[in-house]
GROMACS .gro file of C-alpha atoms in nm:
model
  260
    1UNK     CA    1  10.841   7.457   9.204
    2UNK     CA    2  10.879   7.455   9.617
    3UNK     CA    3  10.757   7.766   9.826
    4UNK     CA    4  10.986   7.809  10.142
    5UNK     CA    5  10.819   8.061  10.418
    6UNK     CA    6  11.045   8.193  10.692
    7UNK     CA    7  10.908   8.322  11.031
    8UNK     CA    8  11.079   8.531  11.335
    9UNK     CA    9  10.788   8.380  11.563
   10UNK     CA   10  11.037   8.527  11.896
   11UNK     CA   11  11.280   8.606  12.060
   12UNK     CA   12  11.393   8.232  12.127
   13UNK     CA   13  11.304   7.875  12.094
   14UNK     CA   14  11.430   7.621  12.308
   15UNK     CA   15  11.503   7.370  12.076
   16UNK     CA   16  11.590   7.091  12.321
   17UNK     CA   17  11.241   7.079  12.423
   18UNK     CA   18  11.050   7.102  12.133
   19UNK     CA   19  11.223   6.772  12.050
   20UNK     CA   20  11.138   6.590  12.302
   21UNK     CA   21  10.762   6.712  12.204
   22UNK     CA   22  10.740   6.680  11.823
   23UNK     CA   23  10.674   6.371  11.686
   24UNK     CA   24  10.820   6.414  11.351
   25UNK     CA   25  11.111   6.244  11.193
   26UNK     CA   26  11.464   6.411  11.206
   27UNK     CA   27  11.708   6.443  10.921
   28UNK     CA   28  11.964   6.682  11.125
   29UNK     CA   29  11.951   6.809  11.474
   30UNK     CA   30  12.193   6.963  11.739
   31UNK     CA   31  12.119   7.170  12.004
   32UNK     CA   32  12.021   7.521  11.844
   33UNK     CA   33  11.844   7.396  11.530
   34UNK     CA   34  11.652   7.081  11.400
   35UNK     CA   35  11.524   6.984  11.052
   36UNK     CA   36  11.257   6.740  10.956
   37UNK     CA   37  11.182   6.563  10.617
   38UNK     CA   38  10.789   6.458  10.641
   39UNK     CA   39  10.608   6.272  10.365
   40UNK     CA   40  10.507   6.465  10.037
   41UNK     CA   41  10.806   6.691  10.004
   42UNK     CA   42  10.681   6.854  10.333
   43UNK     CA   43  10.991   7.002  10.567
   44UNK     CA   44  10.971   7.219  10.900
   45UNK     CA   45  11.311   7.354  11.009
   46UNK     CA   46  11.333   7.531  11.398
   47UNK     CA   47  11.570   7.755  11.489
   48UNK     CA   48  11.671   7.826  11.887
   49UNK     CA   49  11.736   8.207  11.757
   50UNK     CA   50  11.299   8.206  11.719
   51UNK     CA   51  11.273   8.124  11.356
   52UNK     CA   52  11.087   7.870  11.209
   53UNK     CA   53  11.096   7.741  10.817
   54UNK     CA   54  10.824   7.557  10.657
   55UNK     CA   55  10.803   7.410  10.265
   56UNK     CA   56  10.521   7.192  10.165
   57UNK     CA   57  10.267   7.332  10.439
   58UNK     CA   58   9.981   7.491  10.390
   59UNK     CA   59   9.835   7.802  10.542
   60UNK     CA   60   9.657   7.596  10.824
   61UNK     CA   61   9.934   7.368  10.913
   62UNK     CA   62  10.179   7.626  10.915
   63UNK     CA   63   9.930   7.791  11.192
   64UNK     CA   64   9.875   7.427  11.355
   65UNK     CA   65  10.272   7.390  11.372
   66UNK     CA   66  10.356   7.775  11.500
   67UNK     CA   67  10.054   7.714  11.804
   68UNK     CA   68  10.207   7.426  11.851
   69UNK     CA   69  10.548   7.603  11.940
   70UNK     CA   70  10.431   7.849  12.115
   71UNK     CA   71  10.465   7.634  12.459
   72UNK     CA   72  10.847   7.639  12.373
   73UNK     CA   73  10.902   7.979  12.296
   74UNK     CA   74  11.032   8.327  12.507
   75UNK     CA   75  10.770   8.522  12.410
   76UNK     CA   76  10.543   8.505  12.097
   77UNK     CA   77  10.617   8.814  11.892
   78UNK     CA   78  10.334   9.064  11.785
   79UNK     CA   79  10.437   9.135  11.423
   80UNK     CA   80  10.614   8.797  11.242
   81UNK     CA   81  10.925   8.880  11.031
   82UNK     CA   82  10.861   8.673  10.715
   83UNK     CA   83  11.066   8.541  10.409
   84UNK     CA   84  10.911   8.358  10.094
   85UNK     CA   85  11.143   8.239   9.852
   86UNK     CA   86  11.086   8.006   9.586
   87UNK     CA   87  11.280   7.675   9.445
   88UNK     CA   88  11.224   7.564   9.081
   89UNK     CA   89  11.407   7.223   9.069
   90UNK     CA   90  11.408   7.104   8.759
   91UNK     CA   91  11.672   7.367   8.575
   92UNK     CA   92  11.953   7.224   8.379
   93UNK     CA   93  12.219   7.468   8.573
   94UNK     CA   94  12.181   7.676   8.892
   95UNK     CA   95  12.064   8.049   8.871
   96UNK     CA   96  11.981   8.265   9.169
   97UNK     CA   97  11.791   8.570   9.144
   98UNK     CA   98  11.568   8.788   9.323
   99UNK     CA   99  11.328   8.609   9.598
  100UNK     CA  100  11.441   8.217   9.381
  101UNK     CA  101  11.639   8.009   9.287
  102UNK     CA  102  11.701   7.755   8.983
  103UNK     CA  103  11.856   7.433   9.102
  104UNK     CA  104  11.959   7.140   8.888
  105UNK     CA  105  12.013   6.918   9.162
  106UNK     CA  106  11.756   6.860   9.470
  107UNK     CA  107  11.786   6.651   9.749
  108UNK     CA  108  11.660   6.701  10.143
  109UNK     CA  109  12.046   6.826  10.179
  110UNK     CA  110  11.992   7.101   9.953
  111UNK     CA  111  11.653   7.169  10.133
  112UNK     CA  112  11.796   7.229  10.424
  113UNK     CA  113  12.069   7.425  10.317
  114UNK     CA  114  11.869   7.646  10.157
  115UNK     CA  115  11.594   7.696  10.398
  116UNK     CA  116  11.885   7.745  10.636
  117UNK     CA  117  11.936   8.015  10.441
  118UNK     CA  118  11.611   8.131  10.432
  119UNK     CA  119  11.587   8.132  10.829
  120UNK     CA  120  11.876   8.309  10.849
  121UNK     CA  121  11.779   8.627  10.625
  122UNK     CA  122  11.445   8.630  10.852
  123UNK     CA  123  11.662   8.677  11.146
  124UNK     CA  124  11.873   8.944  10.986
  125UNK     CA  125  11.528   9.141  10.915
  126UNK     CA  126  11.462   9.108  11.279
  127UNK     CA  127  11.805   9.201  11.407
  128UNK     CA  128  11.809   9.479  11.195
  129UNK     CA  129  11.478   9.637  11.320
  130UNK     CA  130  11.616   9.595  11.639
  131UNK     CA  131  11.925   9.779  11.563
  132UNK     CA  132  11.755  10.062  11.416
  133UNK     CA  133  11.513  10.106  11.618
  134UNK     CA  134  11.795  10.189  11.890
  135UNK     CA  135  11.983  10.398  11.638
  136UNK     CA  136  11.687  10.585  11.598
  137UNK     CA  137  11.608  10.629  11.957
  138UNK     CA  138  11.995  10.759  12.035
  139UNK     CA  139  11.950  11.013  11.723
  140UNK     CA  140  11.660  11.130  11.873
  141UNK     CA  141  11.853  11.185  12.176
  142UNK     CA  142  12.170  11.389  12.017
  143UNK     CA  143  11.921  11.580  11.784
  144UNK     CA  144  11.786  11.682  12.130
  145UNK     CA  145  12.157  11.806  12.289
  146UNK     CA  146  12.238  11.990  11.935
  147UNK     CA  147  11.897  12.160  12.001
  148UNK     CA  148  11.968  12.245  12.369
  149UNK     CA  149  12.310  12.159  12.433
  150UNK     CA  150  12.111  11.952  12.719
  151UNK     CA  151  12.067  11.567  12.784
  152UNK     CA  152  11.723  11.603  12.894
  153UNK     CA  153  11.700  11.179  12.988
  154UNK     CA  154  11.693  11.087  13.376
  155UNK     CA  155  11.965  10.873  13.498
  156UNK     CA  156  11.665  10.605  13.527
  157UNK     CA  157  11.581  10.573  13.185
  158UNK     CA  158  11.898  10.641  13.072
  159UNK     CA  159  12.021  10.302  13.230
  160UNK     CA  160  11.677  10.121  13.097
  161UNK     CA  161  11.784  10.243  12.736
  162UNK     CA  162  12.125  10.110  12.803
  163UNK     CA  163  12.000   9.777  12.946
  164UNK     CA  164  11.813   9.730  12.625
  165UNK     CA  165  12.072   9.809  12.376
  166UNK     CA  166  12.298   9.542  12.606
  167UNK     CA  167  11.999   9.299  12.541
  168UNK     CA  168  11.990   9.352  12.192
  169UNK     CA  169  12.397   9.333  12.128
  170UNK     CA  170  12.387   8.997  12.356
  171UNK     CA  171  12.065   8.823  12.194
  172UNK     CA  172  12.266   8.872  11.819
  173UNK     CA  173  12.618   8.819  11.952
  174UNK     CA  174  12.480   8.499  12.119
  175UNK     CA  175  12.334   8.354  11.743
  176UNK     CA  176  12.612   8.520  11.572
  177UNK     CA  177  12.665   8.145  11.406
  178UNK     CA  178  12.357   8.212  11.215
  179UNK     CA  179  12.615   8.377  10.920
  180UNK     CA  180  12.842   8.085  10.918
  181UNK     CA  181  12.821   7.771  10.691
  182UNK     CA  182  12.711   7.441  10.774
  183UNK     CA  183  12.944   7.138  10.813
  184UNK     CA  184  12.816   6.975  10.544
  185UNK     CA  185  12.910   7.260  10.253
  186UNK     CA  186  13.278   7.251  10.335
  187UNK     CA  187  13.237   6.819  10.270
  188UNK     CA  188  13.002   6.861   9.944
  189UNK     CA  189  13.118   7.086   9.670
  190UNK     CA  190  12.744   7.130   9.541
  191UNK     CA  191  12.604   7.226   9.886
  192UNK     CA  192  12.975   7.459   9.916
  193UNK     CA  193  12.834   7.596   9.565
  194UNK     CA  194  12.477   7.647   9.705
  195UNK     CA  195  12.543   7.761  10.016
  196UNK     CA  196  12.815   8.068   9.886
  197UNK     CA  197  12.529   8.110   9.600
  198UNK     CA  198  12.259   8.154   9.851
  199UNK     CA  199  12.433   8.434  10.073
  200UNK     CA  200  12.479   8.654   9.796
  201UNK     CA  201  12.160   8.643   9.715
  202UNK     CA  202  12.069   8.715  10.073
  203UNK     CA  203  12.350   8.926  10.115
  204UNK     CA  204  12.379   8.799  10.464
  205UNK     CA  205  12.746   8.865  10.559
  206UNK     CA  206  12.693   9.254  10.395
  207UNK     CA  207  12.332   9.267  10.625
  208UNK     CA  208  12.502   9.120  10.979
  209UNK     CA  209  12.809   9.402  10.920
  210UNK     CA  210  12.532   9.661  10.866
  211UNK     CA  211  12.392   9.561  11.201
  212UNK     CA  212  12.714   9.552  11.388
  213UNK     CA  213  12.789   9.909  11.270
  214UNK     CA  214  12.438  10.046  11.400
  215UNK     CA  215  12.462   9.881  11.687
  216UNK     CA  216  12.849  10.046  11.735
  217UNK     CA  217  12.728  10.353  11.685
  218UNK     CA  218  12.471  10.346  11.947
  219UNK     CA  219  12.768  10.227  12.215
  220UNK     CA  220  12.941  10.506  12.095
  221UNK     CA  221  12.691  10.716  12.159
  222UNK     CA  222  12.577  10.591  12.489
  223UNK     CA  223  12.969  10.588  12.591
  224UNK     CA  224  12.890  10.946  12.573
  225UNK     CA  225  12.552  11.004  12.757
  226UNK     CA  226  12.719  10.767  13.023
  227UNK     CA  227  12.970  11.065  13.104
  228UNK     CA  228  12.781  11.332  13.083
  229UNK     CA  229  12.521  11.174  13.319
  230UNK     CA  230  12.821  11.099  13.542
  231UNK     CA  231  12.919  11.470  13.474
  232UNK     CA  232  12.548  11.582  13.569
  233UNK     CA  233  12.518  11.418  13.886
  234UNK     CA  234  12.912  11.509  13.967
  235UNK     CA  235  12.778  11.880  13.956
  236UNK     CA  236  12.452  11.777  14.141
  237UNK     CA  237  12.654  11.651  14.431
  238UNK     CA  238  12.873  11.913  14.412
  239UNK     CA  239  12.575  12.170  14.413
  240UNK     CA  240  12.407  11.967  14.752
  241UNK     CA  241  12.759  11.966  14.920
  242UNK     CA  242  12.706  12.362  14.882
  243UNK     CA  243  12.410  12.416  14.974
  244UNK     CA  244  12.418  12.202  15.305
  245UNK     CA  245  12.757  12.392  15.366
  246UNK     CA  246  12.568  12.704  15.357
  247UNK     CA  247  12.293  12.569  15.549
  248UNK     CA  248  12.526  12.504  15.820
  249UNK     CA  249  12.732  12.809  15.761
  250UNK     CA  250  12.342  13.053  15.801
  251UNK     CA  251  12.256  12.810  16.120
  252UNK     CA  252  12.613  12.894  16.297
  253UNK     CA  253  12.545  13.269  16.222
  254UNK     CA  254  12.156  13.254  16.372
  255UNK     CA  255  12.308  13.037  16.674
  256UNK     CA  256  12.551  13.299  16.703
  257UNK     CA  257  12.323  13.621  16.681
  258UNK     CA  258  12.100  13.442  16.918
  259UNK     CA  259  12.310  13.381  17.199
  260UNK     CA  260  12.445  13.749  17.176
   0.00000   0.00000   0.00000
């Protein structure tokens, strides 16, 4: 039996560094993700997206490793996402169930497909908070205008809250490839098996469309408080043009009391 823990450690890791850094040995690498087979069973997978995989580590060198990232990393995150799912790899057929996963064949391939997967349903816990928490911010925002029939948000923070959502939609559009399959599965019927097996049981396709429906709603939403901000300061400038119009209107008429 093999204990995989997933971590969202941040925002971003850049993975070409960390190579150049890390002394262990490489079984696959490119430029957003790198996996390494170590002695004992022991494997670390990195992910540029901020996650990091570990089976075969204890509690202290999964601490040693993560410091030992932190150099390459955006910005450490307060609260780590985690995942822990567990291998048994000795079954005469392949089962998946809830948090495991019977295997009948094991090889550092399959190790890295599935803590691939693993990494991958860490990130969609991440994304998803992310999403949400916007959702919930917008909500809070048209609960307000059904209340009031106002939009009581300055222009200022309206366009901080749509910077951020534009953040958010960018950092999971940009690691969108996180969903898709490796190479390898479509050359290896077992690892094809595996893989497909693996995101049911993460229901990561289900999870990313979830995310990209939240996150649609809050553009729809936001297409909305863009206009009637617009709308607002139309009426504000339209309300200044008056008044100065007036202003000048009041001054001709003392000017012209004055002189008579």
């Amino acid at each position: 039996m093999k204990k995989i823990y997933a971590y969202q450690i941040t925002e971003g890791i850049d993975i070409k560094q960390f190579r150049k850094q890390y002394a262990g040995a490489e079984y696959f690498a490119n430029n957003s993700e790198v996996f390494y087979c170590g002695d004992n069973e022991r494997y670390l997978y990195v992910f540029s997206y901020g996650v990091v995989v570990f089976s075969g580590y204890d509690e202290t060198q999964m601490s040693e490793s993560i410091e030992f990232l932190r150099p390459f990393c955006k910005i450490l995150l307060p609260e780590r996402n985690s995942e822990v799912f567990v291998i048994n790899d000795e079954a005469s057929k392949d089962k998946f169930g809830f948090n495991e996963a019977y295997l009948s064949k094991f090889n550092p391939d399959v190790m890295r497909i599935v803590m691939l997967n693993v990494g991958q349903s860490a990130a969609l816990d991440y994304f998803s908070q992310q999403a949400s928490g916007l959702l919930e911010t917008t909500k809070a925002y048209t609960n307000e205008l059904q209340k009031s029939g106002n939009l009581k948000i300055s222009s200022k923070k309206l366009m901080k809250f749509i910077g951020k959502t534009l953040n958010v939609k960018n950092n999971i559009i940009e690691n969108i490839y996180i969903i898709d399959s490796p190479d390898e599965t479509w050359e290896d019927e077992y690892l094809t098996k595996l893989d497909s097996g693996l995101k049911n049981t993460f229901d990561i396709k289900d999870r990313f469309r979830d995310i990209e429906y939240h996150l649609q709603i809050v553009k729809e939403n936001l297409d909305l408080f863009i206009d009637m901000s617009n709308h607002r300061r139309s009426n504000n400038l339209e309300i200044i043009v008056i008044v100065l119009i007036l202003f000048e209107v009041i001054q001709a008429l003392i000017e012209s009391l004055t002189l008579h």
